[in-house]
Short mmCIF file of C-alpha atoms in Angstrom, two decimals:
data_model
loop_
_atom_site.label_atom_id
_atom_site.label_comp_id
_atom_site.label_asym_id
_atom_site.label_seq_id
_atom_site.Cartn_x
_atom_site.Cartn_y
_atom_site.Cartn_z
CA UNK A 182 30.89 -44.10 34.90
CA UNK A 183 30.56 -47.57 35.78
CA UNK A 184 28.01 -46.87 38.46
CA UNK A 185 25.73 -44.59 36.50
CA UNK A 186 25.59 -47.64 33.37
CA UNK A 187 24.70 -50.20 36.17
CA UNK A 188 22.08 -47.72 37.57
CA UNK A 189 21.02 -46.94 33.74
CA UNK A 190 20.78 -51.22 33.58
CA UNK A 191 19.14 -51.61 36.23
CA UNK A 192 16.67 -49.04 35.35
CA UNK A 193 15.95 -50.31 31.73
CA UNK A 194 15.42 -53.87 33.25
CA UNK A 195 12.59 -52.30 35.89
CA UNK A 196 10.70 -51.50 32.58
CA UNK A 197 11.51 -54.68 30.86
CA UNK A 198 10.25 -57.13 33.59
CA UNK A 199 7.67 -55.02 35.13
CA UNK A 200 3.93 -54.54 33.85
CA UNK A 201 3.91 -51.12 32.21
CA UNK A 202 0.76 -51.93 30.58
CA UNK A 203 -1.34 -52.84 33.09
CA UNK A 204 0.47 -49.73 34.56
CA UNK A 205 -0.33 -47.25 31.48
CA UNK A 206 -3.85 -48.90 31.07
CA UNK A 207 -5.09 -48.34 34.89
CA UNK A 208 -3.80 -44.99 35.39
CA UNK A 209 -5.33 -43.70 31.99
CA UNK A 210 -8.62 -45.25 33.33
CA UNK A 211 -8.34 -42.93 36.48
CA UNK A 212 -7.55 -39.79 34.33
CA UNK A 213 -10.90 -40.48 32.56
CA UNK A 214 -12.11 -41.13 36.10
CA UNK A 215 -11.30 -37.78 37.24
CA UNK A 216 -12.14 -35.76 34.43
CA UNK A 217 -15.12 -37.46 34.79
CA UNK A 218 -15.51 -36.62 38.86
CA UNK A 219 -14.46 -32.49 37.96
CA UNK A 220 -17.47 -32.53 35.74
CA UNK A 221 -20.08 -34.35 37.53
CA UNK A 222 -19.05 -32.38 40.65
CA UNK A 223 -18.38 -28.78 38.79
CA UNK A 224 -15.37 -29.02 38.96
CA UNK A 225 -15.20 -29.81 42.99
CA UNK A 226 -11.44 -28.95 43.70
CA UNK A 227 -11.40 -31.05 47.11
CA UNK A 228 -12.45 -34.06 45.07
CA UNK A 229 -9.98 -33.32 42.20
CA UNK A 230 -6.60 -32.74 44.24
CA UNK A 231 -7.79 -35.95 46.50
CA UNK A 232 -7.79 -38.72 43.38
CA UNK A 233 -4.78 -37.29 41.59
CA UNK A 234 -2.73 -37.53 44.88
CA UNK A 235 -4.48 -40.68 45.25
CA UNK A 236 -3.58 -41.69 41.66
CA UNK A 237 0.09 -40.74 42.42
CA UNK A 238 0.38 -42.38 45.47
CA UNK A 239 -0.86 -45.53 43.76
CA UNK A 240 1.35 -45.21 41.25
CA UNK A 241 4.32 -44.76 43.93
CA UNK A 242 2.70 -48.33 45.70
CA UNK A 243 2.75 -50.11 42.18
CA UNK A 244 6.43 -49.84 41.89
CA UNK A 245 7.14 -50.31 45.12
CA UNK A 246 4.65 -53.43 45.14
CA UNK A 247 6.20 -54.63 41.58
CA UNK A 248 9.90 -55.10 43.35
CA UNK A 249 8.88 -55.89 46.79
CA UNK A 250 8.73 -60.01 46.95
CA UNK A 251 5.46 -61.27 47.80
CA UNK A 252 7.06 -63.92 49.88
CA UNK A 253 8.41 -60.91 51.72
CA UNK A 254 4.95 -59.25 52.58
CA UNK A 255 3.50 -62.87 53.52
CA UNK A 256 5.88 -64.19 55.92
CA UNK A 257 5.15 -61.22 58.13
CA UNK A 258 1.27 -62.49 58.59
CA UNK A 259 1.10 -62.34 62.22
CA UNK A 260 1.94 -58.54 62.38
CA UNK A 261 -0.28 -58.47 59.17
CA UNK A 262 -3.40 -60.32 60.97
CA UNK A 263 -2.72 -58.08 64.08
CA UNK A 264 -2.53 -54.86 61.72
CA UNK A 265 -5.90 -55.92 59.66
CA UNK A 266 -7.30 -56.69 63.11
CA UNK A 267 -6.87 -53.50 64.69
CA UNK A 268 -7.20 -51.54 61.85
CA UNK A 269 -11.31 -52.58 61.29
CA UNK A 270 -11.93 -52.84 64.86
CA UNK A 271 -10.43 -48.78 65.86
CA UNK A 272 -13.54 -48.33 63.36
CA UNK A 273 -15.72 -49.17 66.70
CA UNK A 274 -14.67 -45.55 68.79
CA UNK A 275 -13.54 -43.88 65.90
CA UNK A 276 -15.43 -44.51 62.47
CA UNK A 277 -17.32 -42.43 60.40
CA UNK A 278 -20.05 -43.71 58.01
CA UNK A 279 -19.93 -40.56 55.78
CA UNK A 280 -23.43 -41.19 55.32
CA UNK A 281 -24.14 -43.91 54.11
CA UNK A 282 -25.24 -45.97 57.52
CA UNK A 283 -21.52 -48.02 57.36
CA UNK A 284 -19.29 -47.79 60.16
CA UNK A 285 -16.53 -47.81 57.75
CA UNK A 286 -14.33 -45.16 57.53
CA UNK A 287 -11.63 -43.22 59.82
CA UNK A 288 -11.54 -39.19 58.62
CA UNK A 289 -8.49 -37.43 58.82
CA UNK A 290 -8.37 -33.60 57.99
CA UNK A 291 -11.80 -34.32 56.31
CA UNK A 292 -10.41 -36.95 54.27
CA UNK A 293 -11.92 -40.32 54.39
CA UNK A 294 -10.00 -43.95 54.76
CA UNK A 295 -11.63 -47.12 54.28
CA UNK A 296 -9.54 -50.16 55.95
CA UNK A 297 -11.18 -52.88 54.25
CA UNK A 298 -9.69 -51.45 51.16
CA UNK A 299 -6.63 -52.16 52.23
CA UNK A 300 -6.95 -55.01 54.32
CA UNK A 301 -8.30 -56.49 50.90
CA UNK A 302 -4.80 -56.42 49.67
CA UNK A 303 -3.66 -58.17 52.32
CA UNK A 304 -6.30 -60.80 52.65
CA UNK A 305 -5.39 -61.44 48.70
CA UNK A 306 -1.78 -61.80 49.46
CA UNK A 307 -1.90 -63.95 52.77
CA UNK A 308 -5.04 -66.41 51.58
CA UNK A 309 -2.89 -67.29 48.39
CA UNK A 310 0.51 -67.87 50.71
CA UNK A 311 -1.83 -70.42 52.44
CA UNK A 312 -3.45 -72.12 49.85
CA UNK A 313 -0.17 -72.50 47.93
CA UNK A 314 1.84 -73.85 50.69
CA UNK A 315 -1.01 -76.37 51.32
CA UNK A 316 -0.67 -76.84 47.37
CA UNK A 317 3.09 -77.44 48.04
CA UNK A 318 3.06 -80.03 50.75
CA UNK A 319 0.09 -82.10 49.14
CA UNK A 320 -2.13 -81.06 52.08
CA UNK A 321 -4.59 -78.80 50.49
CA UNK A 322 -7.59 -81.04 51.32
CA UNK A 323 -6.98 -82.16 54.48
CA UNK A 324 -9.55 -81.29 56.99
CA UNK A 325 -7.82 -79.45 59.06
CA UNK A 326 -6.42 -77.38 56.81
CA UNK A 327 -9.84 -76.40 55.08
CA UNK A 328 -10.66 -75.73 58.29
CA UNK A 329 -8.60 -73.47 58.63
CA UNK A 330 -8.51 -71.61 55.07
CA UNK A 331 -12.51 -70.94 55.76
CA UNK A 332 -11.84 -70.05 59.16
CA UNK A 333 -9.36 -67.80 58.00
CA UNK A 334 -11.89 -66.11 55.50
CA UNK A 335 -14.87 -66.10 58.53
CA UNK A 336 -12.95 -64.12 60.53
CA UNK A 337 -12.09 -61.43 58.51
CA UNK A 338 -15.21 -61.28 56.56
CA UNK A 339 -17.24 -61.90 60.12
CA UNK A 340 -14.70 -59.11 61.74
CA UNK A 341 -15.66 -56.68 58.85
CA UNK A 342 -19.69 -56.83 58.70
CA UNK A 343 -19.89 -56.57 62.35
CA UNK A 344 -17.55 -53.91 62.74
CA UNK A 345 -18.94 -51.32 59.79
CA UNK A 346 -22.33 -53.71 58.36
CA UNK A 347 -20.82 -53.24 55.24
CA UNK A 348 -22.17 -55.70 53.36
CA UNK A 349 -20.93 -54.67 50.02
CA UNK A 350 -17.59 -54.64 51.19
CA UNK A 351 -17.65 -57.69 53.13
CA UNK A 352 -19.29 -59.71 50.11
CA UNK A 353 -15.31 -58.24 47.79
CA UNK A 354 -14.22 -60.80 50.13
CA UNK A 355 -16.06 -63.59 49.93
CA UNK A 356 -15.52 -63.43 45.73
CA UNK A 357 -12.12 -63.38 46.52
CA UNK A 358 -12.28 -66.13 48.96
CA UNK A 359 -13.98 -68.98 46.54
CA UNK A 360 -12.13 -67.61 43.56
CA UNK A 361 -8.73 -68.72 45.09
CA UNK A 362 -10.43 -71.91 46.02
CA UNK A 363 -11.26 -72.89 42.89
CA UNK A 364 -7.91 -71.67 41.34
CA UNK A 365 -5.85 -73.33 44.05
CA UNK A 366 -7.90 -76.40 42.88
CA UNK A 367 -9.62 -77.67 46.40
CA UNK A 368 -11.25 -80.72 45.56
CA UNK A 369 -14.82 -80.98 44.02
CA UNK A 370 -16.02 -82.42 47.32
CA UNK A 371 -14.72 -79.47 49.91
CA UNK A 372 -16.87 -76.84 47.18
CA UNK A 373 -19.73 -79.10 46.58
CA UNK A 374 -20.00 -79.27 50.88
CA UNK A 375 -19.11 -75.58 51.35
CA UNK A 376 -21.82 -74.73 48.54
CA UNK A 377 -24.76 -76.61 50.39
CA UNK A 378 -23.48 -75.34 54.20
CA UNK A 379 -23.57 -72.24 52.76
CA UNK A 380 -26.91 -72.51 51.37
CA UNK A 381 -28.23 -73.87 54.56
CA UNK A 382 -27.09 -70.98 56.56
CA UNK A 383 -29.01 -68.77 53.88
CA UNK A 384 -32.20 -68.31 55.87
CA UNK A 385 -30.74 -68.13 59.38
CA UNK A 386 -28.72 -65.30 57.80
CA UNK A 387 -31.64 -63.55 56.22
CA UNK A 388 -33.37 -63.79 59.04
CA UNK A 389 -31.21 -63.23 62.14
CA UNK A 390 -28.07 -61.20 60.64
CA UNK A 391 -29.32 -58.85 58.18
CA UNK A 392 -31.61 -56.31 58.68
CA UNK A 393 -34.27 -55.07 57.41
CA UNK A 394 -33.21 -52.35 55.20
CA UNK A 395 -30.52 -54.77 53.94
CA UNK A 396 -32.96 -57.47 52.81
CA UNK A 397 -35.03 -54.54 51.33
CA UNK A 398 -32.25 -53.65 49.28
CA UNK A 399 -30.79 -57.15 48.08
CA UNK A 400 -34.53 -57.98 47.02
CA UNK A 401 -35.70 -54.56 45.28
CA UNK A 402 -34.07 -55.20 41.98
CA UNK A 403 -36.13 -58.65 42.04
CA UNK A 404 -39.57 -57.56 43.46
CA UNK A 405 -41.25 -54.93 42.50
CA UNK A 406 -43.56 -54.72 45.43
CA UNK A 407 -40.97 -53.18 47.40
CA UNK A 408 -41.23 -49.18 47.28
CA UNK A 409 -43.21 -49.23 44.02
CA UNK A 410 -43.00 -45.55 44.16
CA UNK A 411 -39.32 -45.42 43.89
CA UNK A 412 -39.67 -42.93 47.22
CA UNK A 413 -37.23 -44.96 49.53
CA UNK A 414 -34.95 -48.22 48.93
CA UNK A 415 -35.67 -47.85 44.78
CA UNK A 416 -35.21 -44.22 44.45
CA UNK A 417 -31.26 -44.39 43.77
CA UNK A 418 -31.81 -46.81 41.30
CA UNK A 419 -34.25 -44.98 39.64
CA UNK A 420 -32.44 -42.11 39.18
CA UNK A 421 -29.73 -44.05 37.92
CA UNK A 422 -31.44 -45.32 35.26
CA UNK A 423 -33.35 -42.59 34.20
CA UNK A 424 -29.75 -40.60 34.26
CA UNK A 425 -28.34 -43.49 31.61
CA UNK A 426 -31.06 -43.48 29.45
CA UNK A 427 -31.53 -39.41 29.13
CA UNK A 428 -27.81 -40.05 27.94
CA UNK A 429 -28.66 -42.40 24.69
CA UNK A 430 -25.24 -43.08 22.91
CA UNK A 431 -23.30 -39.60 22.72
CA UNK A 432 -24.59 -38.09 25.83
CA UNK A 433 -25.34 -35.03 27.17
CA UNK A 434 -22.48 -33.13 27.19
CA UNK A 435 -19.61 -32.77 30.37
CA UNK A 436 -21.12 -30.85 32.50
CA UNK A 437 -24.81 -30.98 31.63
CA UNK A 438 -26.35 -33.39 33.94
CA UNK A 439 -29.17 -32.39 34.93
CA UNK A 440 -30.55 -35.19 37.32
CA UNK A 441 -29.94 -35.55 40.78
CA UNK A 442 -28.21 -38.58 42.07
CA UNK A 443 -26.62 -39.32 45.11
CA UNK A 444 -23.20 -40.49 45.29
CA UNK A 445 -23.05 -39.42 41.53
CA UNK A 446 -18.40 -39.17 41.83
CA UNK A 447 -18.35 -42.78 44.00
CA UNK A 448 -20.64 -45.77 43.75
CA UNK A 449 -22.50 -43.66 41.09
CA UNK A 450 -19.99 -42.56 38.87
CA UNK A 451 -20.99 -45.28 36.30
CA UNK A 452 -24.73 -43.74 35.37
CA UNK A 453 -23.36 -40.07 35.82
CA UNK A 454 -20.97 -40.90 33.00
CA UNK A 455 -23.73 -42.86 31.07
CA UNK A 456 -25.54 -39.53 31.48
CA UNK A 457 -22.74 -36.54 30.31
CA UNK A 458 -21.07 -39.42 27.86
CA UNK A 459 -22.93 -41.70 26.70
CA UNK A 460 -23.26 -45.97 26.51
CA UNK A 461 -20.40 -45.63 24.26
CA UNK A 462 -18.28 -44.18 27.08
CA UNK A 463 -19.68 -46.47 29.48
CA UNK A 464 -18.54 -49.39 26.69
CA UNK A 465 -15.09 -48.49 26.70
CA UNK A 466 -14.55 -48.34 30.51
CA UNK A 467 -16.23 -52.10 30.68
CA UNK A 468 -13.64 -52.99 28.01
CA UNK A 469 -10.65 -51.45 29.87
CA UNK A 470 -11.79 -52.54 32.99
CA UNK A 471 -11.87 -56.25 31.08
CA UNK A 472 -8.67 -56.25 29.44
CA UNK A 473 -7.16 -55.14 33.38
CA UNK A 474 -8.65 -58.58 34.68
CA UNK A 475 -8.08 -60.70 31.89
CA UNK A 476 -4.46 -59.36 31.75
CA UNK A 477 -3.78 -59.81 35.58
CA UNK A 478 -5.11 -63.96 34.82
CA UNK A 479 -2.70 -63.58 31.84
CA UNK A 480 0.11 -62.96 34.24
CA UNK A 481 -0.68 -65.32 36.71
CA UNK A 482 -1.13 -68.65 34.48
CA UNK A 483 2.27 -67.64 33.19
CA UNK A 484 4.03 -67.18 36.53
CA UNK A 485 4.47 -70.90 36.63
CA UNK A 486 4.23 -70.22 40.55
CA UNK A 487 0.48 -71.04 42.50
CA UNK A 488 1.54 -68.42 44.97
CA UNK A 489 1.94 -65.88 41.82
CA UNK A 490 -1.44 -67.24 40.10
CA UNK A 491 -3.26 -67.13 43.34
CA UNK A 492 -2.57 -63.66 43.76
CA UNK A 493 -2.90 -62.35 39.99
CA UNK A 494 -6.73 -64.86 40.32
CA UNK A 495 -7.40 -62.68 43.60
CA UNK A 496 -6.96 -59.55 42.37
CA UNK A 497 -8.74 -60.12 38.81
CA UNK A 498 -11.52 -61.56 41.29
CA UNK A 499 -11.96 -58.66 43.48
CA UNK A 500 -11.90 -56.10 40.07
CA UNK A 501 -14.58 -58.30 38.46
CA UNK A 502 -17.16 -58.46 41.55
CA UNK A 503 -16.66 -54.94 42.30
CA UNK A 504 -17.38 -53.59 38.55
CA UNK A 505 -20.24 -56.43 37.88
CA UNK A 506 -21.94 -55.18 41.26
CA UNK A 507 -21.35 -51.33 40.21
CA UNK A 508 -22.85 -51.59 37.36
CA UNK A 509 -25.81 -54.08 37.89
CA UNK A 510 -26.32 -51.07 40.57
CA UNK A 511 -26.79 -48.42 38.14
CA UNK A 512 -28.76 -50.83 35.76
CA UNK A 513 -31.13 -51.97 38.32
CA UNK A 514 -30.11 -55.77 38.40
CA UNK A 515 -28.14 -56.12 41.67
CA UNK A 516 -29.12 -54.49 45.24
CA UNK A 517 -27.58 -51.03 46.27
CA UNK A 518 -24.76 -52.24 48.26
CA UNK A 519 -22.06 -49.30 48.15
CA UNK A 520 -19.70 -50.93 45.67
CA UNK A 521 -16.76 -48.04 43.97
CA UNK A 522 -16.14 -48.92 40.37
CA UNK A 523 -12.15 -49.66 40.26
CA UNK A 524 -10.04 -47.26 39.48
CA UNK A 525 -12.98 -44.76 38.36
CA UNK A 526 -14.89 -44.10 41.14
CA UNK A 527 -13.71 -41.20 43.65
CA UNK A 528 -12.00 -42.46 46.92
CA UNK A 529 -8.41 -42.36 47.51
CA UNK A 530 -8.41 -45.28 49.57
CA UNK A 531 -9.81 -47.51 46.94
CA UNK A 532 -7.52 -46.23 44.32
CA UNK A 533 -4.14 -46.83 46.18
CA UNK A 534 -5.42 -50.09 47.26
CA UNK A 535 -6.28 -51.16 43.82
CA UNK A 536 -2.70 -49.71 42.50
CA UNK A 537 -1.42 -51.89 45.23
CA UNK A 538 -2.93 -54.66 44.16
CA UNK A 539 -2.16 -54.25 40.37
CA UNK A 540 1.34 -53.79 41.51
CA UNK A 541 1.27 -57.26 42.77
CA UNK A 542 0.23 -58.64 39.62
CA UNK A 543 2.96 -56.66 38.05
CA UNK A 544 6.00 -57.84 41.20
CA UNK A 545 4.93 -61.55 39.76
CA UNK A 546 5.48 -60.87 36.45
CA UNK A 547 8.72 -58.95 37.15
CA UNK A 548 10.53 -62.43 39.36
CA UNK A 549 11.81 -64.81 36.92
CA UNK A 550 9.67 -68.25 36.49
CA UNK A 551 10.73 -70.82 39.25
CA UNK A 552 13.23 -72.78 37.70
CA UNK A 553 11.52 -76.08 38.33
CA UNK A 554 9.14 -74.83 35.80
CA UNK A 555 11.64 -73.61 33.51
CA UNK A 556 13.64 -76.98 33.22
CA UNK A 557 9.69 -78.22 32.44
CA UNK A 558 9.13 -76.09 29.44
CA UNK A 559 12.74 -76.95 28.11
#
């Protein structure tokens, strides 16, 4: 009797101190994402069964991720750095670009997995640990120590673009990267210098790292001299668009789309919706996915811990570049980059990496404040 209360307790305090609503709110977002997927692919059963698995398995990785100490995960960071290592470069024999020109997939009984997806929750998790114990010992600006945050950001983004020339994917990272700068509050002077190095490197990136078809696509949006028949680099976009205006406020109807778009269940998902329901659909999935950031920056300024807010900033940062780029795609005011709107889009990968993530957010608001802070609110 005894044991079954304290199991009972124990149970009913899970649910108190964990984040049940950013729980509730994401995984209603990836119902609407599937329903949303069966229709725009009639009702494709391979794609179906794959994102509610997915959507279960994240689910499992939230609660696993909501009582698992972060401090846990981050003192393991060499096996971590060897995993994320090995991980993105087994994409050089063995990756798959399903397509889309990126190295950047592994396919296992025809089902696709994206390491930088879940390297990403890693990255989050380790840069945070070593901005906040910088933080802690007063040696966040030292040289040597900025040194090595950015070289610690180089690498993997470096490691990743090489690997898979992802670019899309590789750019999550940098948005994650000077978020938790900023948050972790590196001096004005270490941004202002990183912001003109990095503008100086501009052209001998242009020029000498991307290729062609990549600086076609980041300036298309901008110039309209590139493919003004919408026959190559513009054609995606175009059909995007068309698709959300044909779809005016109610929409077509599930089911009814009638124009044909690539990638119309992943990066597309956004204008296919647009199309079958509507702007007003397409409203309430930028509010949802809004209230999921600003709650996860809710959690962290409360956690009273910089480890806790660096992670709950990284993971609000990486949610917010990855729905801003998905949608300027569809609208035709960012480049076509191959960016999955979170928790929507189809790809199980992305979906238990975002759960994963979420579940973070949720682990820091589940510990108890530090008590340092707690004696400074009293």
């Amino acid at each position: 009797m005894h044991k079954r209360h304290s199991r009972l307790s124990t149970l009913v305090s899970f649910f108190k101190r964990a984040d049940l609503f950013l729980l509730i709110i994401c995984t209603l977002l990836t119902m609407f994402g599937i329903v949303a997927i069966a229709s725009v692919t009639d009702g494709g059963t391979k794609y179906i069964i794959v994102q509610t698995v997915s959507m279960f398995i994240g689910i499992a990785a939230f609660l696993v991720f909501t009582v698992i100490d972060p401090d846990l995960i981050a003192d393991k960071w060499v096996y971590l750095v060897a995993f994320s290592t090995v991980f993105i470069l087994g994409l050089i024999p063995f990756g798959h670009d399903d397509g889309t020109g990126n190295n950047a997939w592994y396919r296992f009984f025809g089902i696709g997995v994206q390491p930088s997806e879940i390297v990403k929750v890693i990255f989050i998790v380790l840069m945070s640990k070593q901005i906040s114990n910088y933080k802690e010992r007063r040696e966040l600006d030292k040289p040597k120590n900025v040194a090595l945050m950015l070289g610690h950001w180089l690498f993997v983004f470096g490691l990743l673009f090489v690997v898979t020339s992802d670019l899309g994917s590789a750019l999550i990272f940098m948005a994650i990267f000077i978020v938790l700068m900023v948050a972790g509050g590196v001096a004005w002077y270490w941004l202002g210098a990183g912001a003109a190095v990095g503008a100086a490197m501009i052209p001998l990136a242009w020029n000498i790292v991307l290729k062609e078809y990549q600086r076609e696509r980041i300036l298309a949006p901008y110039d309209p001299t590139i493919d003004p028949k919408s026959e190559g680099i513009r054609w995606q976009t175009t059909r995007t668009m068309t698709a959300m205006k044909s779809g005016r406020l109610n929409g077509v109807g599930l089911g009814n789309g009638k124009l044909n778009i690539d990638a119309k269940h992943t990066d597309c998902i956004f204008a296919s919706i647009g199309e079958e329901m509507g702007m007003i659909a397409c409203a309430i999935i930028l509010i949802v996915l809004m209230i999921i950031i600003i709650r996860c920056c809710i959690v962290g300024i409360r956690s009273g811990s910089t480890f806790g807010m660096l992670i709950c900033f990284g993971v609000a940062a990486a949610i917010a570049f990855q729905t801003f780029i998905n949608v300027g795609m569809c609208m035709g005011i960012s480049p076509v980059i191959g960016i999955t709107l979170p928790f929507v889009s189809y790809g199980g990968s992305s979906i238990v990496a975002l759960y994963s993530a979420v579940g973070l957010v949720s682990g820091v608001k589940y510990r108890p404040k530090p008590v340092r802070h707690s004696i400074a609110i009293q």
